[in-house]
Amino acid sequence: MKGFARTISKVPLHWQIGAGVVLGAIAGYFFPGFALKVEALGKLFLRALQMIIVPLVFASVAAGTFGAGSRAVGRLAGKTFVYYILSSLAAIFTGQLLVNVIRPGAGANLSAGFVPHQVKSFSGSLSDVLVNLLPANPVKALADGNMIQIIIFALLCGFFIIRMKNEEKRHSLVTLVEGIFELMMDMTGLIIRFAPIGVFALIAATIARSGMETFAFLGKYAVTVTLGLAFHAFVTLPIIQRVLGGTSPVKICRAVSPALLTAFSTSSSSATLPITLERAERGAGIPNRIAGFVLPLGATVNMDGTALYECVAAVFVAQAYGIDLSFGQQMIVAATALLASVGAAGIPMAGLVMLAVVLKAVGLPLEGVGLILAVDRVLDMMRTTVNVWSDVTGSVVVSRWEGERVKISPVETTLEEAEAAE
Ligand code: ASP
């Protein structure tokens, strides 16, 4: 047994997690009873990640502010948003092009006989959204895990800590925040080692519940979304990394692959965030002042995969109901898809709920959400992976724009080597 564990620990971590995905699918399909029994292991893995998120986000954003210096934070934020918008627009353009060329919904002639699902719609005005950026009670924001409010509060804390006149107090606060950050990163490092088991259990339970058809029968619509996501992940983002970031996308991908695979199996950018941060900083060598800002914010607002998916889904619904969208309406779909992706939380199925906003904007039937519900699980897994991949790309690009060199550490090939290095 010991020998077996030794052999396993020699296999690189990303292969172990990959094996977790494949074996999980097999176990879920052939042994659903067993799969549901081990689901608790997956839940445990998710909980361990959730445990880290709030203190990690607070400490990493505040510590990022120290590193950047107060003036530089504004500049960094500006560059970060330029990247977010650029990459999301590229994703939307890809989705729009594909859905209009492939026309996956054409000929479905839906209208009667379709049973609508209950849809939670999005409500609230723009001014409410803006007012809610500021936490009325930071402790509540932390307790509720309200990411945007936590980020804003952390930015303010970081900003004012480095401006404190009293050297001693400033120093202790900086040491405390940086200490919490390092502590959370170390805990994440341990959780990552359990990722292969957690991922195995999560995938097995998903397949046991919804059947392999979730993966096999996807239809033309899902193929369109998949093609779009694949193009964005394998062509657009790597080109952006190479041209704007000046790095090798393959090396970056290897360094952060545990985060990508975790995103795939959890369908949650937020739950993946601790691993994304750990891998981006310790694996891809992105400086903390940049990763600590771009990644937590990106996990909540930068969602290329979701933006692309919203666009394809909305146009697909129009096609399926035989509604012709004018060029102007297509533009409205693109704009609301961007907003919906910003508004979607980094949790499973958030994008599906936000689709109601896009459908409403151009007067499409809300029942469309129910139409695509059946295949949403797998698409969610894929779009979440793209969301995280785009956040990582953003941290690479912004590092270059800030004149920082990204130092990819030699890939942590095996757990044994990692241990030896410590
Ligand atoms: N699950 C996605 C994420 O966490 C959001 C979505 O549903 O599109 O990134």
Tab-separated table of C-alpha atoms and ligand atoms in Angstrom:
chain	number	residue	atom	x	y	z
A	1	MET	CA	0.000	0.000	0.000
A	2	LYS	CA	2.814	2.347	0.961
A	3	GLY	CA	4.583	1.493	-2.267
A	4	PHE	CA	1.419	2.264	-4.215
A	5	ALA	CA	1.048	5.652	-2.530
A	6	ARG	CA	4.692	6.352	-3.311
A	7	THR	CA	4.230	5.505	-6.966
A	8	ILE	CA	1.135	7.712	-7.175
A	9	SER	CA	2.927	10.610	-5.531
A	10	LYS	CA	5.539	10.435	-8.301
A	11	VAL	CA	2.880	11.197	-10.932
A	12	PRO	CA	2.624	14.923	-11.684
A	13	LEU	CA	-0.324	16.547	-9.949
A	14	HIS	CA	-2.145	17.653	-13.090
A	15	TRP	CA	-2.130	14.063	-14.357
A	16	GLN	CA	-3.474	12.888	-11.039
A	17	ILE	CA	-6.335	15.391	-11.246
A	18	GLY	CA	-6.944	14.466	-14.902
A	19	ALA	CA	-7.140	10.815	-13.867
A	20	GLY	CA	-9.608	11.870	-11.153
A	21	VAL	CA	-11.887	13.346	-13.852
A	22	VAL	CA	-11.771	10.231	-16.058
A	23	LEU	CA	-12.056	7.683	-13.254
A	24	GLY	CA	-14.842	9.745	-11.686
A	25	ALA	CA	-16.828	9.609	-14.933
A	26	ILE	CA	-16.319	5.834	-15.156
A	27	ALA	CA	-17.256	5.252	-11.514
A	28	GLY	CA	-20.330	7.485	-11.788
A	29	TYR	CA	-21.561	5.641	-14.854
A	30	PHE	CA	-20.889	2.037	-13.843
A	31	PHE	CA	-21.212	2.257	-10.062
A	32	PRO	CA	-23.705	5.035	-9.308
A	33	GLY	CA	-24.388	3.676	-5.798
A	34	PHE	CA	-20.721	3.842	-4.915
A	35	ALA	CA	-20.415	7.264	-6.543
A	36	LEU	CA	-23.147	8.722	-4.369
A	37	LYS	CA	-21.502	7.229	-1.290
A	38	VAL	CA	-18.176	8.935	-1.982
A	39	GLU	CA	-19.836	12.247	-2.812
A	40	ALA	CA	-19.065	13.413	0.727
A	41	LEU	CA	-15.362	13.450	-0.188
A	42	GLY	CA	-16.119	15.894	-3.001
A	43	LYS	CA	-18.178	18.036	-0.661
A	44	LEU	CA	-15.335	17.999	1.840
A	45	PHE	CA	-12.920	19.206	-0.826
A	46	LEU	CA	-15.302	22.019	-1.827
A	47	ARG	CA	-15.800	23.026	1.783
A	48	ALA	CA	-12.067	23.121	2.407
A	49	LEU	CA	-11.732	25.531	-0.506
A	50	GLN	CA	-14.670	27.614	0.648
A	51	MET	CA	-13.092	27.828	4.100
A	52	ILE	CA	-10.088	29.595	2.584
A	53	ILE	CA	-11.842	32.011	0.215
A	54	VAL	CA	-12.898	34.884	2.475
A	55	PRO	CA	-9.692	35.358	4.504
A	56	LEU	CA	-7.615	34.726	1.381
A	57	VAL	CA	-9.426	37.281	-0.771
A	58	PHE	CA	-9.314	39.914	1.942
A	59	ALA	CA	-5.626	39.378	2.692
A	60	SER	CA	-4.546	38.993	-0.928
A	61	VAL	CA	-6.305	42.157	-2.102
A	62	ALA	CA	-5.078	44.215	0.856
A	63	ALA	CA	-1.544	42.831	0.548
A	64	GLY	CA	-1.689	43.472	-3.202
A	65	THR	CA	-2.432	47.110	-2.414
A	66	PHE	CA	0.680	47.413	-0.209
A	67	GLY	CA	2.807	45.998	-2.959
A	68	ALA	CA	1.359	48.284	-5.586
A	69	GLY	CA	1.420	51.475	-3.554
A	70	SER	CA	-1.684	53.638	-3.330
A	71	ARG	CA	-1.231	55.569	-6.549
A	72	ALA	CA	-0.362	52.522	-8.538
A	73	VAL	CA	-3.576	50.788	-7.526
A	74	GLY	CA	-5.662	53.142	-9.675
A	75	ARG	CA	-3.377	52.503	-12.627
A	76	LEU	CA	-3.441	48.765	-12.045
A	77	ALA	CA	-7.242	48.789	-11.829
A	78	GLY	CA	-7.453	50.713	-15.114
A	79	LYS	CA	-5.231	48.227	-16.934
A	80	THR	CA	-7.079	45.297	-15.414
A	81	PHE	CA	-10.434	46.561	-16.627
A	82	VAL	CA	-9.058	47.212	-20.108
A	83	TYR	CA	-8.029	43.548	-20.238
A	84	TYR	CA	-11.349	42.299	-18.827
A	85	ILE	CA	-13.331	44.213	-21.438
A	86	LEU	CA	-11.032	43.314	-24.338
A	87	SER	CA	-11.064	39.596	-23.613
A	88	SER	CA	-14.804	39.443	-22.901
A	89	LEU	CA	-15.564	41.257	-26.158
A	90	ALA	CA	-13.364	38.812	-28.050
A	91	ALA	CA	-15.309	35.936	-26.479
A	92	ILE	CA	-18.667	37.514	-27.316
A	93	PHE	CA	-17.608	38.124	-30.903
A	94	THR	CA	-16.581	34.462	-31.274
A	95	GLY	CA	-19.901	33.262	-29.845
A	96	GLN	CA	-21.952	35.619	-31.992
A	97	LEU	CA	-20.145	34.601	-35.145
A	98	LEU	CA	-20.480	30.866	-34.505
A	99	VAL	CA	-24.141	30.910	-33.505
A	100	ASN	CA	-25.038	32.885	-36.629
A	101	VAL	CA	-23.037	30.606	-38.906
A	102	ILE	CA	-24.033	27.245	-37.380
A	103	ARG	CA	-27.620	28.336	-36.530
A	104	PRO	CA	-28.132	25.531	-33.974
A	105	GLY	CA	-31.727	26.525	-33.189
A	106	ALA	CA	-32.955	26.828	-36.765
A	107	GLY	CA	-35.888	24.584	-37.618
A	108	ALA	CA	-36.828	23.756	-34.027
A	109	ASN	CA	-40.112	25.659	-34.431
A	110	LEU	CA	-40.827	25.853	-30.748
A	111	SER	CA	-43.766	27.796	-29.463
A	112	ALA	CA	-46.481	25.466	-28.307
A	113	GLY	CA	-46.220	22.345	-26.195
A	114	PHE	CA	-43.163	23.441	-24.359
A	115	VAL	CA	-43.289	23.280	-20.588
A	116	PRO	CA	-41.591	26.294	-19.099
A	117	HIS	CA	-39.383	25.912	-16.071
A	118	GLN	CA	-39.451	28.310	-13.203
A	119	VAL	CA	-36.930	31.012	-13.758
A	120	LYS	CA	-35.525	33.257	-11.094
A	121	SER	CA	-35.155	36.574	-12.824
A	122	PHE	CA	-32.750	39.315	-12.031
A	123	SER	CA	-34.161	42.522	-10.609
A	124	GLY	CA	-32.757	45.770	-9.327
A	125	SER	CA	-31.673	49.024	-10.910
A	126	LEU	CA	-28.184	50.146	-11.817
A	127	SER	CA	-28.105	52.606	-8.908
A	128	ASP	CA	-28.918	49.755	-6.482
A	129	VAL	CA	-26.035	47.778	-7.919
A	130	LEU	CA	-23.665	50.725	-7.430
A	131	VAL	CA	-24.840	51.475	-3.882
A	132	ASN	CA	-24.443	47.807	-2.975
A	133	LEU	CA	-20.772	47.871	-3.904
A	134	LEU	CA	-20.060	49.426	-0.522
A	135	PRO	CA	-20.643	47.164	2.471
A	136	ALA	CA	-22.911	48.674	5.143
A	137	ASN	CA	-21.328	46.199	7.526
A	138	PRO	CA	-17.965	44.715	6.554
A	139	VAL	CA	-18.340	41.869	9.046
A	140	LYS	CA	-21.598	40.881	7.360
A	141	ALA	CA	-19.927	41.130	3.947
A	142	LEU	CA	-17.218	38.770	5.191
A	143	ALA	CA	-19.755	36.436	6.796
A	144	ASP	CA	-21.914	36.351	3.645
A	145	GLY	CA	-18.873	35.951	1.401
A	146	ASN	CA	-19.966	38.960	-0.694
A	147	MET	CA	-16.882	39.119	-2.907
A	148	ILE	CA	-17.240	42.577	-4.427
A	149	GLN	CA	-17.903	44.165	-1.031
A	150	ILE	CA	-14.979	42.281	0.514
A	151	ILE	CA	-12.684	43.406	-2.303
A	152	ILE	CA	-13.729	47.053	-1.914
A	153	PHE	CA	-13.275	46.928	1.858
A	154	ALA	CA	-9.883	45.228	1.493
A	155	LEU	CA	-8.759	47.836	-1.050
A	156	LEU	CA	-9.732	50.616	1.360
A	157	CYS	CA	-7.944	48.913	4.257
A	158	GLY	CA	-4.815	48.371	2.180
A	159	PHE	CA	-4.925	51.929	0.891
A	160	PHE	CA	-5.156	53.454	4.354
A	161	ILE	CA	-2.762	51.068	6.075
A	162	ILE	CA	0.135	52.123	3.878
A	163	ARG	CA	-0.683	55.794	4.493
A	164	MET	CA	-0.618	55.452	8.285
A	165	LYS	CA	1.773	57.923	9.869
A	166	ASN	CA	2.577	55.778	12.888
A	167	GLU	CA	5.354	53.549	11.604
A	168	GLU	CA	4.992	50.911	14.297
A	169	LYS	CA	1.257	50.418	13.823
A	170	ARG	CA	1.577	50.458	10.071
A	171	HIS	CA	4.296	47.850	10.228
A	172	SER	CA	2.300	45.547	12.495
A	173	LEU	CA	-0.789	45.772	10.287
A	174	VAL	CA	1.233	45.079	7.155
A	175	THR	CA	2.898	42.101	8.839
A	176	LEU	CA	-0.463	40.790	10.055
A	177	VAL	CA	-2.156	41.001	6.645
A	178	GLU	CA	0.827	39.525	4.836
A	179	GLY	CA	1.025	36.798	7.453
A	180	ILE	CA	-2.636	35.850	6.985
A	181	PHE	CA	-2.087	35.781	3.240
A	182	GLU	CA	0.861	33.426	3.483
A	183	LEU	CA	-0.957	31.232	5.961
A	184	MET	CA	-3.943	30.857	3.623
A	185	MET	CA	-1.648	30.089	0.689
A	186	ASP	CA	0.052	27.352	2.677
A	187	MET	CA	-3.302	25.833	3.611
A	188	THR	CA	-4.336	25.959	-0.039
A	189	GLY	CA	-1.151	24.129	-0.953
A	190	LEU	CA	-2.274	21.253	1.247
A	191	ILE	CA	-5.841	21.248	-0.111
A	192	ILE	CA	-4.500	21.039	-3.676
A	193	ARG	CA	-2.909	17.706	-2.832
A	194	PHE	CA	-6.364	16.316	-2.198
A	195	ALA	CA	-7.704	17.701	-5.468
A	196	PRO	CA	-7.458	14.364	-7.348
A	197	ILE	CA	-9.734	12.672	-4.791
A	198	GLY	CA	-12.093	15.649	-4.507
A	199	VAL	CA	-12.383	15.964	-8.271
A	200	PHE	CA	-12.964	12.213	-8.638
A	201	ALA	CA	-15.833	12.302	-6.128
A	202	LEU	CA	-17.463	15.420	-7.596
A	203	ILE	CA	-17.429	14.096	-11.162
A	204	ALA	CA	-18.614	10.630	-10.089
A	205	ALA	CA	-21.600	12.098	-8.249
A	206	THR	CA	-22.495	14.379	-11.181
A	207	ILE	CA	-22.530	11.486	-13.619
A	208	ALA	CA	-24.381	9.202	-11.193
A	209	ARG	CA	-27.126	11.818	-10.861
A	210	SER	CA	-27.541	13.008	-14.420
A	211	GLY	CA	-26.213	10.107	-16.470
A	212	MET	CA	-23.544	10.009	-19.133
A	213	GLU	CA	-26.026	11.575	-21.567
A	214	THR	CA	-25.039	14.854	-19.965
A	215	PHE	CA	-21.706	14.423	-21.673
A	216	ALA	CA	-22.758	12.399	-24.679
A	217	PHE	CA	-25.988	13.993	-25.857
A	218	LEU	CA	-25.278	17.650	-26.137
A	219	GLY	CA	-26.939	18.585	-29.370
A	220	LYS	CA	-26.030	21.195	-31.901
A	221	TYR	CA	-26.469	24.021	-29.429
A	222	ALA	CA	-23.997	22.599	-26.940
A	223	VAL	CA	-21.573	21.831	-29.752
A	224	THR	CA	-21.730	25.485	-30.796
A	225	VAL	CA	-21.004	26.677	-27.247
A	226	THR	CA	-18.215	24.101	-26.925
A	227	LEU	CA	-16.612	25.140	-30.204
A	228	GLY	CA	-16.733	28.784	-29.176
A	229	LEU	CA	-15.243	28.073	-25.753
A	230	ALA	CA	-12.546	25.875	-27.284
A	231	PHE	CA	-11.615	28.570	-29.808
A	232	HIS	CA	-11.389	31.167	-27.061
A	233	ALA	CA	-9.369	28.903	-24.764
A	234	PHE	CA	-7.006	27.402	-27.329
A	235	VAL	CA	-6.628	30.231	-29.842
A	236	THR	CA	-7.672	33.678	-28.614
A	237	LEU	CA	-6.359	33.587	-25.030
A	238	PRO	CA	-3.025	31.926	-25.940
A	239	ILE	CA	-2.487	34.559	-28.656
A	240	ILE	CA	-3.248	37.286	-26.113
A	241	GLN	CA	-0.782	35.686	-23.674
A	242	ARG	CA	1.910	35.414	-26.297
A	243	VAL	CA	1.446	38.826	-27.923
A	244	LEU	CA	0.364	41.030	-25.022
A	245	GLY	CA	1.858	39.002	-22.171
A	246	GLY	CA	5.082	37.891	-23.880
A	247	THR	CA	5.001	34.440	-22.284
A	248	SER	CA	4.526	30.849	-23.342
A	249	PRO	CA	0.845	29.926	-22.925
A	250	VAL	CA	1.775	26.236	-22.756
A	251	LYS	CA	4.045	26.768	-19.768
A	252	ILE	CA	1.507	28.970	-18.009
A	253	CYS	CA	-1.199	26.407	-18.698
A	254	ARG	CA	0.919	23.650	-17.172
A	255	ALA	CA	1.679	25.735	-14.121
A	256	VAL	CA	-1.979	26.524	-13.442
A	257	SER	CA	-3.504	23.254	-14.677
A	258	PRO	CA	-4.652	22.166	-11.177
A	259	ALA	CA	-6.756	25.348	-11.065
A	260	LEU	CA	-8.223	24.714	-14.527
A	261	LEU	CA	-9.151	21.134	-13.681
A	262	THR	CA	-10.646	22.192	-10.366
A	263	ALA	CA	-12.713	24.844	-12.161
A	264	PHE	CA	-13.946	22.137	-14.517
A	265	SER	CA	-15.034	19.841	-11.714
A	266	THR	CA	-16.483	22.421	-9.328
A	267	SER	CA	-18.160	24.765	-11.884
A	268	SER	CA	-17.238	27.607	-9.597
A	269	SER	CA	-14.611	30.280	-10.220
A	270	SER	CA	-14.932	31.457	-6.633
A	271	ALA	CA	-14.384	28.029	-5.103
A	272	THR	CA	-11.377	27.574	-7.403
A	273	LEU	CA	-9.874	30.934	-6.461
A	274	PRO	CA	-7.519	29.711	-3.696
A	275	ILE	CA	-5.961	27.219	-6.127
A	276	THR	CA	-5.847	29.793	-8.941
A	277	LEU	CA	-4.003	32.229	-6.687
A	278	GLU	CA	-1.604	29.661	-5.313
A	279	ARG	CA	-0.716	28.270	-8.737
A	280	ALA	CA	-0.503	31.682	-10.430
A	281	GLU	CA	1.897	33.006	-7.830
A	282	ARG	CA	3.903	29.953	-6.843
A	283	GLY	CA	3.701	28.123	-10.167
A	284	ALA	CA	3.466	30.764	-12.887
A	285	GLY	CA	5.477	33.303	-10.885
A	286	ILE	CA	3.001	36.168	-11.244
A	287	PRO	CA	3.894	38.868	-8.711
A	288	ASN	CA	1.565	39.005	-5.715
A	289	ARG	CA	0.646	42.657	-6.177
A	290	ILE	CA	-0.812	41.746	-9.571
A	291	ALA	CA	-2.247	38.265	-9.005
A	292	GLY	CA	-3.688	39.413	-5.660
A	293	PHE	CA	-5.685	42.053	-7.473
A	294	VAL	CA	-6.504	40.655	-10.929
A	295	LEU	CA	-7.516	37.130	-9.868
A	296	PRO	CA	-9.964	37.763	-6.982
A	297	LEU	CA	-11.657	40.542	-8.934
A	298	GLY	CA	-11.625	38.455	-12.096
A	299	ALA	CA	-13.282	35.519	-10.330
A	300	THR	CA	-16.329	37.710	-9.787
A	301	VAL	CA	-16.401	40.082	-12.753
A	302	ASN	CA	-14.302	38.688	-15.620
A	303	MET	CA	-16.109	35.753	-17.160
A	304	ASP	CA	-15.290	35.281	-20.825
A	305	GLY	CA	-16.775	31.793	-20.954
A	306	THR	CA	-20.030	32.998	-19.438
A	307	ALA	CA	-20.212	35.997	-21.789
A	308	LEU	CA	-19.740	33.755	-24.830
A	309	TYR	CA	-22.304	31.291	-23.548
A	310	GLU	CA	-24.923	34.000	-22.826
A	311	CYS	CA	-24.598	35.229	-26.362
A	312	VAL	CA	-24.904	31.830	-28.037
A	313	ALA	CA	-27.749	30.802	-25.733
A	314	ALA	CA	-29.808	33.937	-26.368
A	315	VAL	CA	-29.455	33.779	-30.145
A	316	PHE	CA	-30.142	30.024	-30.032
A	317	VAL	CA	-33.394	30.651	-28.131
A	318	ALA	CA	-34.417	33.244	-30.744
A	319	GLN	CA	-33.686	30.767	-33.537
A	320	ALA	CA	-35.536	27.955	-31.787
A	321	TYR	CA	-38.640	30.103	-31.407
A	322	GLY	CA	-38.347	31.300	-35.001
A	323	ILE	CA	-37.692	34.906	-33.975
A	324	ASP	CA	-35.452	36.916	-36.278
A	325	LEU	CA	-33.072	39.197	-34.443
A	326	SER	CA	-32.109	42.429	-36.221
A	327	PHE	CA	-28.494	43.609	-36.225
A	328	GLY	CA	-29.404	46.148	-33.529
A	329	GLN	CA	-30.938	43.424	-31.365
A	330	GLN	CA	-27.843	41.272	-31.807
A	331	MET	CA	-25.788	44.208	-30.547
A	332	ILE	CA	-28.080	44.499	-27.524
A	333	VAL	CA	-27.576	40.776	-26.907
A	334	ALA	CA	-23.798	41.320	-27.027
A	335	ALA	CA	-23.928	44.287	-24.635
A	336	THR	CA	-26.220	42.565	-22.134
A	337	ALA	CA	-24.175	39.358	-22.372
A	338	LEU	CA	-21.188	41.405	-21.245
A	339	LEU	CA	-23.140	42.900	-18.339
A	340	ALA	CA	-24.624	39.536	-17.400
A	341	SER	CA	-21.165	37.985	-17.279
A	342	VAL	CA	-19.971	40.778	-15.002
A	343	GLY	CA	-23.036	40.377	-12.791
A	344	ALA	CA	-22.924	36.575	-12.598
A	345	ALA	CA	-21.453	35.242	-9.372
A	346	GLY	CA	-18.617	32.735	-9.561
A	347	ILE	CA	-20.872	29.864	-8.540
A	348	PRO	CA	-22.456	26.955	-10.432
A	349	MET	CA	-25.278	27.862	-12.825
A	350	ALA	CA	-25.040	31.602	-12.154
A	351	GLY	CA	-24.794	32.175	-15.897
A	352	LEU	CA	-28.034	30.327	-16.539
A	353	VAL	CA	-29.883	32.588	-14.106
A	354	MET	CA	-28.357	35.689	-15.695
A	355	LEU	CA	-29.516	34.515	-19.108
A	356	ALA	CA	-32.964	35.759	-18.116
A	357	VAL	CA	-31.539	39.305	-18.181
A	358	VAL	CA	-30.263	38.891	-21.736
A	359	LEU	CA	-33.511	37.316	-22.959
A	360	LYS	CA	-35.536	40.090	-21.363
A	361	ALA	CA	-33.410	42.805	-22.944
A	362	VAL	CA	-34.485	41.793	-26.451
A	363	GLY	CA	-37.943	40.495	-25.550
A	364	LEU	CA	-37.206	36.797	-26.027
A	365	PRO	CA	-39.315	34.199	-24.189
A	366	LEU	CA	-37.939	33.499	-20.703
A	367	GLU	CA	-38.938	29.858	-21.152
A	368	GLY	CA	-35.755	29.647	-23.210
A	369	VAL	CA	-33.871	29.212	-19.945
A	370	GLY	CA	-35.763	25.982	-19.335
A	371	LEU	CA	-35.012	24.860	-22.867
A	372	ILE	CA	-31.280	24.758	-22.313
A	373	LEU	CA	-31.380	23.687	-18.678
A	374	ALA	CA	-30.828	20.033	-19.523
A	375	VAL	CA	-27.371	20.538	-20.948
A	376	ASP	CA	-26.282	23.351	-18.699
A	377	ARG	CA	-24.262	21.280	-16.239
A	378	VAL	CA	-21.523	20.339	-18.675
A	379	LEU	CA	-21.464	23.719	-20.370
A	380	ASP	CA	-21.103	25.280	-16.934
A	381	MET	CA	-18.037	23.131	-16.263
A	382	MET	CA	-16.448	24.219	-19.513
A	383	ARG	CA	-17.294	27.900	-19.291
A	384	THR	CA	-16.002	28.070	-15.705
A	385	THR	CA	-12.663	26.634	-16.886
A	386	VAL	CA	-12.507	29.310	-19.583
A	387	ASN	CA	-13.408	31.975	-17.002
A	388	VAL	CA	-10.480	30.956	-14.805
A	389	TRP	CA	-8.117	30.628	-17.773
A	390	SER	CA	-8.997	34.172	-18.821
A	391	ASP	CA	-8.340	35.478	-15.300
A	392	VAL	CA	-4.901	33.871	-15.378
A	393	THR	CA	-4.272	35.333	-18.838
A	394	GLY	CA	-5.269	38.721	-17.435
A	395	SER	CA	-2.712	38.472	-14.654
A	396	VAL	CA	-0.003	37.600	-17.191
A	397	VAL	CA	-0.918	40.504	-19.475
A	398	VAL	CA	-1.265	43.062	-16.697
A	399	SER	CA	2.114	41.929	-15.281
A	400	ARG	CA	3.724	42.788	-18.608
A	401	TRP	CA	1.887	46.122	-18.824
A	402	GLU	CA	3.201	46.895	-15.348
A	403	GLY	CA	6.744	46.102	-16.434
A	404	GLU	CA	6.983	42.955	-14.291
A	405	ARG	CA	8.646	39.782	-15.481
A	406	VAL	CA	6.649	36.595	-15.036
A	407	LYS	CA	9.005	33.914	-13.714
A	408	ILE	CA	7.489	30.531	-14.370
A	409	SER	CA	9.044	28.167	-11.879
A	410	PRO	CA	10.104	24.777	-13.191
A	411	VAL	CA	6.891	22.786	-13.128
A	412	GLU	CA	6.343	21.140	-9.785
A	413	THR	CA	6.512	17.743	-11.390
A	414	THR	CA	5.797	15.489	-8.486
A	415	LEU	CA	4.612	15.888	-4.959
A	416	GLU	CA	7.809	14.287	-3.765
A	417	GLU	CA	9.891	16.915	-5.516
A	418	ALA	CA	7.697	19.633	-4.115
A	419	GLU	CA	8.202	18.241	-0.643
A	420	ALA	CA	11.926	17.988	-1.171
A	421	ALA	CA	11.981	21.603	-2.305
A	422	GLU	CA	10.277	22.778	0.876
B	1	ASP	N1	-20.153	28.807	-12.974
B	1	ASP	C1	-19.548	29.957	-13.585
B	1	ASP	C2	-18.350	30.388	-12.761
B	1	ASP	O1	-18.278	30.132	-11.587
B	1	ASP	C3	-20.501	31.080	-13.749
B	1	ASP	C4	-21.564	30.668	-14.725
B	1	ASP	O2	-22.503	29.982	-14.329
B	1	ASP	O3	-21.441	31.019	-15.908
B	1	ASP	O4	-17.448	30.965	-13.299
